CSV table of C-alpha atoms in Angstrom, one decimal:
chain,number,residue,atom,x,y,z
Y,7,UNK,CA,23.9,-43.7,-7.5
Y,8,UNK,CA,27.0,-43.6,-9.8
Y,9,UNK,CA,27.0,-46.2,-12.5
Y,10,UNK,CA,30.5,-47.2,-11.6
Y,11,UNK,CA,29.3,-49.0,-8.4
Y,12,UNK,CA,30.2,-52.7,-8.4
Y,13,UNK,CA,27.5,-54.7,-10.1
Y,14,UNK,CA,25.7,-51.6,-11.4
Y,15,UNK,CA,28.1,-51.2,-14.3
Y,16,UNK,CA,27.0,-54.5,-15.8
Y,17,UNK,CA,23.2,-54.0,-15.6
Y,18,UNK,CA,22.4,-50.5,-14.6
Y,19,UNK,CA,21.3,-49.0,-11.3
Y,20,UNK,CA,17.8,-50.7,-11.4
Y,21,UNK,CA,19.4,-54.1,-11.4
Y,22,UNK,CA,21.9,-53.7,-8.7
Y,23,UNK,CA,20.0,-56.1,-6.4
Y,24,UNK,CA,22.4,-59.0,-7.1
Y,25,UNK,CA,25.6,-57.7,-5.6
Y,26,UNK,CA,24.0,-55.6,-2.9
Y,27,UNK,CA,21.7,-58.3,-1.6
Y,28,UNK,CA,18.3,-57.7,-3.2
Y,29,UNK,CA,16.9,-61.1,-3.8
Y,30,UNK,CA,16.1,-61.9,-7.5
Y,31,UNK,CA,12.6,-62.1,-8.8
Y,32,UNK,CA,13.1,-65.8,-9.4
Y,33,UNK,CA,15.1,-68.3,-7.3
Y,34,UNK,CA,18.7,-68.6,-8.6
Y,35,UNK,CA,19.3,-71.5,-10.9
Y,36,UNK,CA,20.3,-74.7,-9.1
Y,37,UNK,CA,22.2,-76.7,-11.6
Y,38,UNK,CA,25.7,-78.1,-12.0
Y,39,UNK,CA,28.3,-75.9,-13.7
Y,40,UNK,CA,28.5,-76.1,-17.4
Y,41,UNK,CA,31.7,-76.8,-19.4
Y,42,UNK,CA,32.0,-73.1,-20.1
Y,43,UNK,CA,31.7,-72.1,-16.4
Y,44,UNK,CA,33.1,-75.0,-14.5
Y,45,UNK,CA,34.8,-75.3,-11.1
Y,46,UNK,CA,37.1,-77.8,-9.5
Y,47,UNK,CA,36.0,-78.7,-6.0
Y,48,UNK,CA,37.7,-80.5,-3.1
Y,49,UNK,CA,35.1,-82.1,-0.9
Y,50,UNK,CA,35.4,-82.3,2.9
Y,51,UNK,CA,33.7,-83.9,5.9
Y,52,UNK,CA,30.2,-82.8,7.3
Y,53,UNK,CA,29.9,-79.6,9.1
Y,54,UNK,CA,30.3,-79.3,12.9
Y,55,UNK,CA,28.9,-75.8,13.5
Y,56,UNK,CA,30.2,-72.4,14.6
Y,57,UNK,CA,30.2,-70.1,17.5
Y,58,UNK,CA,27.8,-67.2,18.2
Y,59,UNK,CA,30.5,-64.7,17.3
Y,60,UNK,CA,30.7,-66.1,13.8
Y,61,UNK,CA,34.2,-67.5,14.2
Y,62,UNK,CA,34.3,-71.1,12.9
Y,63,UNK,CA,34.9,-73.8,15.4
Y,64,UNK,CA,35.4,-76.5,12.7
Y,65,UNK,CA,38.9,-77.7,12.0
Y,66,UNK,CA,40.6,-77.6,8.5
Y,67,UNK,CA,40.8,-80.9,6.6
Y,68,UNK,CA,43.6,-82.0,4.3
Y,69,UNK,CA,41.9,-80.0,1.5
Y,70,UNK,CA,42.4,-76.7,3.5
Y,71,UNK,CA,38.6,-76.2,4.0
Y,72,UNK,CA,36.8,-77.0,7.3
Y,73,UNK,CA,34.1,-79.6,7.5
Y,74,UNK,CA,30.9,-78.7,5.7
Y,75,UNK,CA,32.8,-76.6,3.1
Y,76,UNK,CA,34.8,-77.4,0.0
Y,77,UNK,CA,37.4,-75.5,-2.0
Y,78,UNK,CA,36.5,-74.3,-5.5
Y,79,UNK,CA,38.9,-73.2,-8.1
Y,80,UNK,CA,36.7,-71.0,-10.1
Y,81,UNK,CA,37.3,-70.3,-13.8
Y,82,UNK,CA,36.6,-66.6,-13.2
Y,83,UNK,CA,40.0,-66.2,-11.5
Y,84,UNK,CA,39.7,-67.1,-7.8
Y,85,UNK,CA,39.8,-69.9,-5.2
Y,86,UNK,CA,37.8,-70.0,-2.0
Y,87,UNK,CA,35.8,-72.3,0.3
Y,88,UNK,CA,32.0,-72.5,-0.2
Y,89,UNK,CA,29.4,-74.5,1.8
Y,90,UNK,CA,28.8,-78.1,0.6
Y,91,UNK,CA,25.7,-78.5,-1.6
Y,92,UNK,CA,25.6,-74.9,-2.8
Y,93,UNK,CA,25.2,-74.6,-6.6
Y,94,UNK,CA,27.2,-72.3,-8.9
Y,95,UNK,CA,25.4,-69.7,-11.1
Y,96,UNK,CA,27.2,-67.1,-13.2
Y,97,UNK,CA,25.5,-63.8,-14.0
Y,98,UNK,CA,26.5,-60.4,-15.3
Y,99,UNK,CA,27.0,-59.2,-11.7
Y,100,UNK,CA,29.3,-62.0,-10.7
Y,101,UNK,CA,29.5,-65.6,-9.6
Y,102,UNK,CA,26.9,-67.0,-7.2
Y,103,UNK,CA,26.9,-70.1,-5.0
Y,104,UNK,CA,23.3,-70.6,-3.7
Y,105,UNK,CA,21.8,-73.0,-1.2
Y,106,UNK,CA,19.2,-75.4,-2.5
Y,107,UNK,CA,16.3,-73.5,-0.9
Y,108,UNK,CA,17.6,-70.2,-2.4
Y,109,UNK,CA,17.5,-68.5,1.0
Y,110,UNK,CA,21.3,-68.2,1.3
Y,111,UNK,CA,23.9,-67.1,-1.2
Y,112,UNK,CA,27.6,-66.3,-1.6
Y,113,UNK,CA,28.5,-63.8,-4.3
Y,114,UNK,CA,32.0,-63.0,-5.7
Y,115,UNK,CA,32.5,-60.0,-8.1
Y,116,UNK,CA,35.5,-58.3,-9.4
Y,117,UNK,CA,35.6,-54.5,-9.0
Y,118,UNK,CA,37.0,-53.1,-12.2
Y,119,UNK,CA,36.2,-49.4,-12.0
Y,120,UNK,CA,39.5,-47.4,-11.8
Y,121,UNK,CA,39.9,-45.4,-8.6
Y,122,UNK,CA,37.0,-47.0,-6.7
Y,123,UNK,CA,38.3,-47.9,-3.3
Y,124,UNK,CA,36.8,-50.8,-1.3
Y,125,UNK,CA,35.4,-48.3,1.3
Y,126,UNK,CA,33.9,-46.0,-1.4
Y,127,UNK,CA,32.4,-49.0,-3.2
Y,128,UNK,CA,30.5,-50.1,-0.1
Y,129,UNK,CA,29.5,-46.6,0.8
Y,130,UNK,CA,27.8,-46.3,-2.6
Y,131,UNK,CA,26.4,-49.8,-2.2
Y,132,UNK,CA,24.7,-48.8,1.1
Y,133,UNK,CA,23.3,-45.7,-0.5
Y,134,UNK,CA,21.8,-47.8,-3.3
Y,135,UNK,CA,20.4,-50.3,-0.8
Y,136,UNK,CA,18.6,-47.6,1.2
Y,137,UNK,CA,15.5,-48.1,-1.1
Y,138,UNK,CA,14.9,-51.6,0.2
Y,139,UNK,CA,12.0,-52.0,2.7
Y,140,UNK,CA,13.3,-51.8,6.2
Y,141,UNK,CA,16.9,-51.2,5.2
Y,142,UNK,CA,19.3,-50.9,8.0
Y,143,UNK,CA,23.1,-50.3,7.7
Y,144,UNK,CA,24.4,-52.1,10.7
Y,145,UNK,CA,28.1,-51.4,10.2
Y,146,UNK,CA,30.5,-50.1,7.6
Y,147,UNK,CA,34.2,-49.6,8.0
Y,148,UNK,CA,37.7,-50.7,7.1
Y,149,UNK,CA,38.9,-54.3,7.6
Y,150,UNK,CA,42.1,-56.1,6.4
Y,151,UNK,CA,41.7,-58.0,3.1
Y,152,UNK,CA,42.6,-61.7,2.7
Y,153,UNK,CA,46.1,-60.8,1.6
Y,154,UNK,CA,46.5,-58.2,4.4
Y,155,UNK,CA,45.8,-55.3,2.1
Y,156,UNK,CA,43.2,-52.6,2.6
Y,157,UNK,CA,39.5,-53.6,2.6
Y,158,UNK,CA,36.1,-52.6,3.9
Y,159,UNK,CA,33.1,-54.4,5.2
Y,160,UNK,CA,29.4,-53.6,5.1
Y,161,UNK,CA,26.8,-55.4,7.3
Y,162,UNK,CA,23.2,-54.6,6.5
Y,163,UNK,CA,19.6,-56.0,6.8
Y,164,UNK,CA,16.3,-55.4,5.0
Y,165,UNK,CA,12.9,-57.0,4.5
Y,166,UNK,CA,12.9,-59.3,1.5
Y,167,UNK,CA,9.7,-59.2,-0.5
Y,168,UNK,CA,10.4,-62.4,-2.4
Y,169,UNK,CA,11.4,-64.5,0.6
Y,170,UNK,CA,8.9,-62.9,3.0
Y,171,UNK,CA,11.5,-62.6,5.7
Y,172,UNK,CA,14.1,-60.2,7.0
Y,173,UNK,CA,17.5,-60.9,5.6
Y,174,UNK,CA,21.0,-59.9,6.7
Y,175,UNK,CA,24.2,-59.7,4.7
Y,176,UNK,CA,27.9,-59.1,5.1
Y,177,UNK,CA,29.8,-57.7,2.1
Y,178,UNK,CA,33.6,-57.3,2.0
Y,179,UNK,CA,35.5,-55.4,-0.7
Y,180,UNK,CA,39.2,-55.7,-0.8
Y,181,UNK,CA,42.4,-55.7,-2.9
Y,182,UNK,CA,43.7,-59.2,-3.7
Y,183,UNK,CA,47.3,-60.2,-3.7
Y,184,UNK,CA,47.6,-59.8,-7.5
Y,185,UNK,CA,46.2,-56.2,-7.3
Y,186,UNK,CA,42.7,-56.9,-8.5
Y,187,UNK,CA,39.8,-55.8,-6.3
Y,188,UNK,CA,37.0,-58.2,-5.4
Y,189,UNK,CA,33.7,-58.1,-3.4
Y,190,UNK,CA,32.6,-61.1,-1.5
Y,191,UNK,CA,29.0,-61.1,-0.1
Y,192,UNK,CA,27.1,-63.6,1.9
Y,193,UNK,CA,23.3,-63.2,2.5
Y,194,UNK,CA,20.8,-65.2,4.4
Y,195,UNK,CA,17.8,-65.0,6.8
Y,196,UNK,CA,18.5,-62.5,9.6
Y,197,UNK,CA,17.3,-65.2,12.1
Y,198,UNK,CA,20.3,-67.3,11.1
Y,199,UNK,CA,22.9,-64.6,11.9
Y,200,UNK,CA,25.8,-65.0,12.5
Y,201,UNK,CA,25.9,-68.0,10.1
Y,202,UNK,CA,26.5,-65.5,7.2
Y,203,UNK,CA,29.4,-64.1,9.1
Y,204,UNK,CA,31.0,-67.5,9.5
Y,205,UNK,CA,30.6,-68.3,5.8
Y,206,UNK,CA,32.1,-65.0,4.9
Y,207,UNK,CA,35.0,-65.5,7.3
Y,208,UNK,CA,35.8,-68.9,5.8
Y,209,UNK,CA,35.4,-67.6,2.2
Y,210,UNK,CA,37.8,-64.7,2.9
Y,211,UNK,CA,40.2,-66.8,4.9
Y,212,UNK,CA,40.6,-69.2,1.9
Y,213,UNK,CA,40.4,-66.7,-0.9
Y,214,UNK,CA,43.2,-66.4,-3.4
Y,215,UNK,CA,43.3,-64.9,-6.9
Y,216,UNK,CA,44.2,-67.2,-9.8
Y,217,UNK,CA,45.1,-66.5,-13.4
């Protein structure tokens, strides 16, 4: 797998698990943001659930996020909605928002490799993921990005050794309105699908780059 793949550039091919959904050897840190990696959040009301198709049924609040989610203005240069109660953790492979039980995560990573398209980034990601136990590429293809620009989306599943369950993830790579490319990934238990799809949809719907 080429070293230019998103996430691989920072830590090498052997450590690509973070972006591409391999669960880490230890649970992600669950602690408030530090002053050097802080976020500004806008709280909302409790969640009301979603549909089986993954399209949210919750209504936006005054903050712009639906119930059960809040908007974060991250110091790494983006704004988006994340589930309430998920804690921020910054690593070489991006910014993570992780549930208290470490079974669900949302990852945001900037693609900086010149000439690497969203489609090609996810093709290489799927190739790298193939070594996971029970890996299955469920779908991979073009989708519109949050700004209407070109993007691609990969849906996959595999058996997580650490969690002892099958997990399923959706990973979307796209060009933002300011020209930067990002990848947004949501991973959780396969039995909870399409909850990951709902979280991804809301994150992308609310995504905007910031300076």
